[in-house]
Amino acid sequence: MRTDLMLKENALKGNTIIITGGGTGLGKSMAQVFLQLGAQVVITSRKLEVLEQTAAELHERTGGIIVPIACDVRDYQAVETMLQTAREKLGTINVLINNAAGNFISPTERLSPKAFDVVTDIVLKGSYNTTLALGKLWIAEQQPGTILNIVTTYASTGSGYVVPSACAKAGVLALTRSLAVEWAKYDIRSNAIAPGPFPTEGAFSRLFPPNLVDIVDPVKRVPVKRLGEPLELANLAAYLVSDYASFINGEVVTIDGGEWLKGAGEFNHFDEIPSELWDSLEQQRRKKE
């Protein structure tokens, strides 16, 4: 497996890229690769302290320009304020990465409306808030732009036990494909990546807690018998937002080691989990709400 960058040096020079959920996980990995390829990067999420730590770390690693801006993407006015700050600091924004997400496993009948809203508001509402706000700017200023949405393989199939996420990601996928057609006349491309299992701190542990791994080990579902490496996704993202991919529009690229083909519905096999274990997991989740 390769561990170097796919694109040539400075392939993204001249681009300023906003990454929602950019302080941790796959967002952080993408930010590092974009910086290494010469882009300026804005990372945004609700937790400014996390963003500042990530920005300092990635600047030290790459020497690139990275700006942390706190923003709750569920709030449209907050998104507009974030964009204004980003433009004041770095000028024109060229690329939007909708990566912010929330998810947890649960039988749907155990969810409260609030739990459903927590996921759908971040994933779907957050994505259309940022897309609409930046899209309006691009169109008004007659500026080309690129949107890349991070969805999931079950955005197409649906999946039990992660129904809020499935609903939200399906909406983001529809947004991707719809705007790819409608906004192409403004020179705005819209694509998506559908990752399979990638180990990220926080999100992965919520979906596959240690006491469930033996029952639903995600590696067993992947034909290539391993999890994804963040650099693999980051390299793909860099290509899709670059000029090398200028004829790719409205596409969703799956990167999952063949899991999609082996069995659609990433969490359907959670039928094997006994009710007693769901009780324990629900108690853990409620403590964090």
CSV table of C-alpha atoms in Angstrom, one decimal:
chain,number,residue,atom,x,y,z
A,1,MET,CA,0.0,0.0,0.0
A,2,ARG,CA,1.3,3.4,-1.0
A,3,THR,CA,2.0,6.0,1.8
A,4,ASP,CA,2.9,8.9,-0.4
A,5,LEU,CA,0.8,11.6,-2.1
A,6,MET,CA,-0.9,10.8,-5.4
A,7,LEU,CA,-0.7,14.2,-7.0
A,8,LYS,CA,2.4,16.2,-7.9
A,9,GLU,CA,3.8,18.9,-5.7
A,10,ASN,CA,1.7,22.1,-5.6
A,11,ALA,CA,-1.2,20.4,-7.5
A,12,LEU,CA,-3.6,22.4,-5.4
A,13,LYS,CA,-1.7,25.7,-5.2
A,14,GLY,CA,-3.9,28.7,-5.6
A,15,ASN,CA,-6.9,27.0,-4.0
A,16,THR,CA,-8.5,27.8,-0.6
A,17,ILE,CA,-10.5,24.9,0.8
A,18,ILE,CA,-13.0,24.9,3.6
A,19,ILE,CA,-13.4,21.6,5.4
A,20,THR,CA,-16.3,21.2,7.9
A,21,GLY,CA,-15.5,18.8,10.7
A,22,GLY,CA,-11.9,19.5,9.8
A,23,GLY,CA,-10.4,19.3,13.3
A,24,THR,CA,-10.4,15.5,13.7
A,25,GLY,CA,-10.6,12.2,11.8
A,26,LEU,CA,-10.9,12.2,8.0
A,27,GLY,CA,-11.3,15.9,7.9
A,28,LYS,CA,-7.9,16.4,9.6
A,29,SER,CA,-6.3,13.9,7.2
A,30,MET,CA,-7.7,15.7,4.2
A,31,ALA,CA,-6.5,19.0,5.5
A,32,GLN,CA,-3.0,17.7,5.9
A,33,VAL,CA,-2.9,16.4,2.3
A,34,PHE,CA,-4.4,19.6,0.9
A,35,LEU,CA,-1.8,21.6,2.7
A,36,GLN,CA,1.0,19.4,1.4
A,37,LEU,CA,-0.2,20.0,-2.1
A,38,GLY,CA,-0.1,23.8,-1.7
A,39,ALA,CA,-3.6,24.7,-0.8
A,40,GLN,CA,-4.7,27.1,1.9
A,41,VAL,CA,-7.2,25.4,4.3
A,42,VAL,CA,-9.9,26.6,6.6
A,43,ILE,CA,-11.0,24.0,9.1
A,44,THR,CA,-14.3,24.5,11.0
A,45,SER,CA,-16.4,22.8,13.6
A,46,ARG,CA,-18.0,23.8,16.9
A,47,LYS,CA,-15.0,23.2,19.1
A,48,LEU,CA,-12.5,26.0,18.6
A,49,GLU,CA,-9.9,24.5,21.0
A,50,VAL,CA,-9.7,21.3,18.9
A,51,LEU,CA,-9.5,23.3,15.7
A,52,GLU,CA,-6.6,25.4,17.1
A,53,GLN,CA,-4.7,22.4,18.2
A,54,THR,CA,-5.1,20.8,14.8
A,55,ALA,CA,-4.2,23.9,13.0
A,56,ALA,CA,-1.0,24.3,15.0
A,57,GLU,CA,-0.1,20.7,14.5
A,58,LEU,CA,-0.7,20.7,10.7
A,59,HIS,CA,1.1,24.0,10.2
A,60,GLU,CA,4.1,22.6,12.0
A,61,ARG,CA,4.0,19.4,9.8
A,62,THR,CA,3.5,21.1,6.5
A,63,GLY,CA,4.4,24.8,6.8
A,64,GLY,CA,1.1,25.5,5.1
A,65,ILE,CA,-1.5,28.2,5.8
A,66,ILE,CA,-4.4,26.8,7.9
A,67,VAL,CA,-7.1,28.9,9.6
A,68,PRO,CA,-9.4,27.5,12.4
A,69,ILE,CA,-12.8,29.1,12.6
A,70,ALA,CA,-15.5,27.9,15.0
A,71,CYS,CA,-18.9,27.4,13.4
A,72,ASP,CA,-22.1,25.4,14.1
A,73,VAL,CA,-23.1,24.3,10.5
A,74,ARG,CA,-26.6,23.8,11.7
A,75,ASP,CA,-27.0,27.6,12.0
A,76,TYR,CA,-27.2,29.3,8.6
A,77,GLN,CA,-26.2,32.7,10.0
A,78,ALA,CA,-23.2,31.1,11.7
A,79,VAL,CA,-22.2,29.6,8.3
A,80,GLU,CA,-22.4,33.0,6.6
A,81,THR,CA,-20.3,34.6,9.4
A,82,MET,CA,-17.7,31.8,9.1
A,83,LEU,CA,-17.5,32.4,5.3
A,84,GLN,CA,-17.1,36.1,5.8
A,85,THR,CA,-14.2,35.5,8.2
A,86,ALA,CA,-12.6,33.0,5.9
A,87,ARG,CA,-12.7,35.4,3.0
A,88,GLU,CA,-11.3,38.2,5.1
A,89,LYS,CA,-8.4,36.1,6.1
A,90,LEU,CA,-7.6,34.1,3.0
A,91,GLY,CA,-9.5,35.7,0.1
A,92,THR,CA,-11.5,33.7,-2.5
A,93,ILE,CA,-12.8,30.3,-1.5
A,94,ASN,CA,-12.5,27.7,-4.2
A,95,VAL,CA,-13.5,24.4,-2.7
A,96,LEU,CA,-16.0,23.2,0.0
A,97,ILE,CA,-15.7,19.8,1.7
A,98,ASN,CA,-18.8,18.9,3.5
A,99,ASN,CA,-17.4,16.4,6.1
A,100,ALA,CA,-19.1,17.3,9.4
A,101,ALA,CA,-21.1,14.4,10.7
A,102,GLY,CA,-22.6,12.7,13.7
A,103,ASN,CA,-23.7,9.1,14.1
A,104,PHE,CA,-24.4,6.3,16.6
A,105,ILE,CA,-25.8,2.8,16.5
A,106,SER,CA,-29.3,2.1,17.9
A,107,PRO,CA,-32.5,0.3,17.1
A,108,THR,CA,-34.6,3.0,15.6
A,109,GLU,CA,-37.5,2.5,18.0
A,110,ARG,CA,-35.2,3.4,20.9
A,111,LEU,CA,-34.4,6.8,19.5
A,112,SER,CA,-35.9,10.0,20.7
A,113,PRO,CA,-36.8,12.8,18.2
A,114,LYS,CA,-33.9,14.8,19.7
A,115,ALA,CA,-31.4,11.9,18.9
A,116,PHE,CA,-32.7,11.8,15.4
A,117,ASP,CA,-32.4,15.6,15.0
A,118,VAL,CA,-28.8,15.6,16.3
A,119,VAL,CA,-27.6,13.5,13.3
A,120,THR,CA,-29.8,14.9,10.6
A,121,ASP,CA,-29.2,18.5,11.6
A,122,ILE,CA,-25.4,18.2,11.4
A,123,VAL,CA,-25.2,16.0,8.3
A,124,LEU,CA,-28.1,17.1,6.0
A,125,LYS,CA,-28.9,20.6,7.3
A,126,GLY,CA,-25.2,21.4,7.9
A,127,SER,CA,-24.4,20.4,4.3
A,128,TYR,CA,-27.1,22.3,2.6
A,129,ASN,CA,-26.4,25.4,4.8
A,130,THR,CA,-22.8,25.5,3.8
A,131,THR,CA,-23.5,24.6,0.1
A,132,LEU,CA,-26.2,27.2,-0.2
A,133,ALA,CA,-24.3,30.0,1.5
A,134,LEU,CA,-21.1,29.4,-0.6
A,135,GLY,CA,-23.0,28.6,-3.8
A,136,LYS,CA,-24.8,31.9,-3.6
A,137,LEU,CA,-21.4,33.7,-3.3
A,138,TRP,CA,-19.9,31.8,-6.2
A,139,ILE,CA,-22.8,32.5,-8.5
A,140,ALA,CA,-23.1,36.2,-7.5
A,141,GLU,CA,-19.4,36.7,-8.2
A,142,GLN,CA,-19.3,34.5,-11.3
A,143,GLN,CA,-16.6,32.4,-9.7
A,144,PRO,CA,-16.0,28.7,-10.4
A,145,GLY,CA,-16.2,26.3,-7.4
A,146,THR,CA,-16.0,22.7,-6.4
A,147,ILE,CA,-18.1,20.9,-3.8
A,148,LEU,CA,-17.1,17.5,-2.4
A,149,ASN,CA,-19.5,15.8,0.0
A,150,ILE,CA,-18.5,12.9,2.3
A,151,VAL,CA,-21.4,10.4,2.3
A,152,THR,CA,-21.5,6.7,3.0
A,153,THR,CA,-22.2,3.5,1.0
A,154,TYR,CA,-25.5,3.1,2.7
A,155,ALA,CA,-26.6,6.5,1.4
A,156,SER,CA,-27.8,4.5,-1.6
A,157,THR,CA,-29.0,1.3,0.1
A,158,GLY,CA,-30.2,2.5,3.5
A,159,SER,CA,-29.2,0.6,6.6
A,160,GLY,CA,-30.8,-0.5,9.8
A,161,TYR,CA,-29.5,0.7,13.1
A,162,VAL,CA,-28.1,4.0,11.7
A,163,VAL,CA,-31.4,5.3,10.2
A,164,PRO,CA,-30.9,9.0,11.0
A,165,SER,CA,-27.5,8.9,9.3
A,166,ALA,CA,-28.8,6.9,6.4
A,167,CYS,CA,-31.6,9.4,5.9
A,168,ALA,CA,-29.3,12.4,6.2
A,169,LYS,CA,-26.5,11.0,3.9
A,170,ALA,CA,-29.1,10.0,1.3
A,171,GLY,CA,-30.2,13.6,1.3
A,172,VAL,CA,-26.7,14.8,0.8
A,173,LEU,CA,-26.2,12.4,-2.0
A,174,ALA,CA,-29.3,13.7,-3.7
A,175,LEU,CA,-28.0,17.3,-3.1
A,176,THR,CA,-24.7,16.3,-4.8
A,177,ARG,CA,-26.4,14.9,-7.9
A,178,SER,CA,-29.0,17.6,-8.2
A,179,LEU,CA,-26.6,20.5,-8.0
A,180,ALA,CA,-24.1,18.8,-10.3
A,181,VAL,CA,-26.7,19.4,-13.1
A,182,GLU,CA,-28.3,22.6,-11.9
A,183,TRP,CA,-25.1,24.5,-11.1
A,184,ALA,CA,-22.8,23.2,-13.8
A,185,LYS,CA,-23.7,26.2,-15.9
A,186,TYR,CA,-22.1,28.3,-13.3
A,187,ASP,CA,-18.9,26.3,-13.5
A,188,ILE,CA,-19.5,24.7,-10.1
A,189,ARG,CA,-18.8,20.9,-9.8
A,190,SER,CA,-20.4,18.7,-7.2
A,191,ASN,CA,-19.2,15.2,-6.3
A,192,ALA,CA,-19.2,12.8,-3.3
A,193,ILE,CA,-17.0,10.1,-1.7
A,194,ALA,CA,-18.7,7.1,-0.1
A,195,PRO,CA,-16.2,5.6,2.4
A,196,GLY,CA,-16.5,2.2,3.9
A,197,PRO,CA,-14.9,1.5,7.3
A,198,PHE,CA,-12.1,3.9,8.1
A,199,PRO,CA,-10.8,3.9,11.7
A,200,THR,CA,-11.1,7.4,13.2
A,201,GLU,CA,-11.0,8.4,16.8
A,202,GLY,CA,-14.4,9.0,18.3
A,203,ALA,CA,-16.7,8.2,15.4
A,204,PHE,CA,-15.4,4.7,14.8
A,205,SER,CA,-15.5,3.8,18.5
A,206,ARG,CA,-19.1,4.9,18.7
A,207,LEU,CA,-20.1,2.7,15.7
A,208,PHE,CA,-18.0,-0.3,16.7
A,209,PRO,CA,-17.5,-0.2,20.5
A,210,PRO,CA,-15.0,-2.7,21.9
A,211,ASN,CA,-17.7,-4.9,23.4
A,212,LEU,CA,-19.2,-5.3,19.9
A,213,VAL,CA,-16.1,-5.9,17.8
A,214,ASP,CA,-16.1,-9.7,18.2
A,215,ILE,CA,-19.8,-9.8,17.1
A,216,VAL,CA,-19.6,-7.3,14.2
A,217,ASP,CA,-15.9,-7.0,13.3
A,218,PRO,CA,-16.0,-4.7,10.3
A,219,VAL,CA,-12.9,-6.2,8.8
A,220,LYS,CA,-14.8,-9.5,8.3
A,221,ARG,CA,-17.1,-7.6,5.9
A,222,VAL,CA,-14.3,-6.3,3.7
A,223,PRO,CA,-13.0,-8.5,0.9
A,224,VAL,CA,-9.5,-7.1,1.1
A,225,LYS,CA,-9.4,-8.0,4.8
A,226,ARG,CA,-8.4,-4.6,6.2
A,227,LEU,CA,-9.8,-1.2,7.1
A,228,GLY,CA,-9.2,1.9,5.0
A,229,GLU,CA,-6.2,4.2,5.6
A,230,PRO,CA,-7.1,7.9,6.0
A,231,LEU,CA,-4.4,8.8,3.4
A,232,GLU,CA,-6.2,6.7,0.8
A,233,LEU,CA,-9.3,8.8,1.2
A,234,ALA,CA,-7.4,12.0,1.4
A,235,ASN,CA,-5.6,11.3,-1.9
A,236,LEU,CA,-8.9,10.5,-3.6
A,237,ALA,CA,-10.4,13.8,-2.2
A,238,ALA,CA,-7.4,15.8,-3.5
A,239,TYR,CA,-7.8,14.3,-6.9
A,240,LEU,CA,-11.6,15.0,-7.1
A,241,VAL,CA,-11.2,18.7,-6.1
A,242,SER,CA,-8.3,19.2,-8.4
A,243,ASP,CA,-8.3,20.4,-12.0
A,244,TYR,CA,-7.3,16.8,-13.1
A,245,ALA,CA,-11.0,15.8,-12.3
A,246,SER,CA,-12.6,18.7,-14.0
A,247,PHE,CA,-14.8,16.4,-16.2
A,248,ILE,CA,-16.1,14.5,-13.1
A,249,ASN,CA,-19.4,15.9,-12.0
A,250,GLY,CA,-22.3,14.4,-10.1
A,251,GLU,CA,-20.4,11.2,-9.3
A,252,VAL,CA,-20.1,9.3,-6.0
A,253,VAL,CA,-16.9,7.4,-5.7
A,254,THR,CA,-17.0,4.4,-3.3
A,255,ILE,CA,-13.8,3.6,-1.4
A,256,ASP,CA,-14.5,0.6,0.8
A,257,GLY,CA,-12.3,-2.4,-0.2
A,258,GLY,CA,-15.3,-4.1,-1.8
A,259,GLU,CA,-17.5,-4.0,1.3
A,260,TRP,CA,-20.3,-2.5,-0.7
A,261,LEU,CA,-20.4,-5.5,-3.0
A,262,LYS,CA,-20.1,-8.1,-0.3
A,263,GLY,CA,-23.2,-6.9,1.6
A,264,ALA,CA,-25.2,-3.7,1.2
A,265,GLY,CA,-26.5,-2.0,4.4
A,266,GLU,CA,-23.4,-1.6,6.6
A,267,PHE,CA,-25.2,-2.2,9.9
A,268,ASN,CA,-28.0,-4.6,8.9
A,269,HIS,CA,-26.0,-7.5,10.6
A,270,PHE,CA,-26.5,-5.8,13.9
A,271,ASP,CA,-29.6,-8.1,14.2
A,272,GLU,CA,-27.1,-10.5,15.9
A,273,ILE,CA,-26.7,-8.2,18.9
A,274,PRO,CA,-28.7,-9.4,21.9
A,275,SER,CA,-31.2,-7.0,23.5
A,276,GLU,CA,-29.3,-7.0,26.8
A,277,LEU,CA,-26.3,-5.5,25.0
A,278,TRP,CA,-28.5,-2.8,23.4
A,279,ASP,CA,-29.7,-1.9,26.9
A,280,SER,CA,-26.1,-1.4,28.0
A,281,LEU,CA,-25.2,0.7,24.9
A,282,GLU,CA,-28.3,2.8,25.3
A,283,GLN,CA,-27.3,3.7,28.9
A,284,GLN,CA,-23.8,4.7,27.7
A,285,ARG,CA,-25.3,6.8,24.9
A,286,ARG,CA,-27.8,8.6,27.2
A,287,LYS,CA,-25.0,9.6,29.6
A,288,LYS,CA,-23.3,11.5,26.7
A,289,GLU,CA,-26.4,13.2,25.3
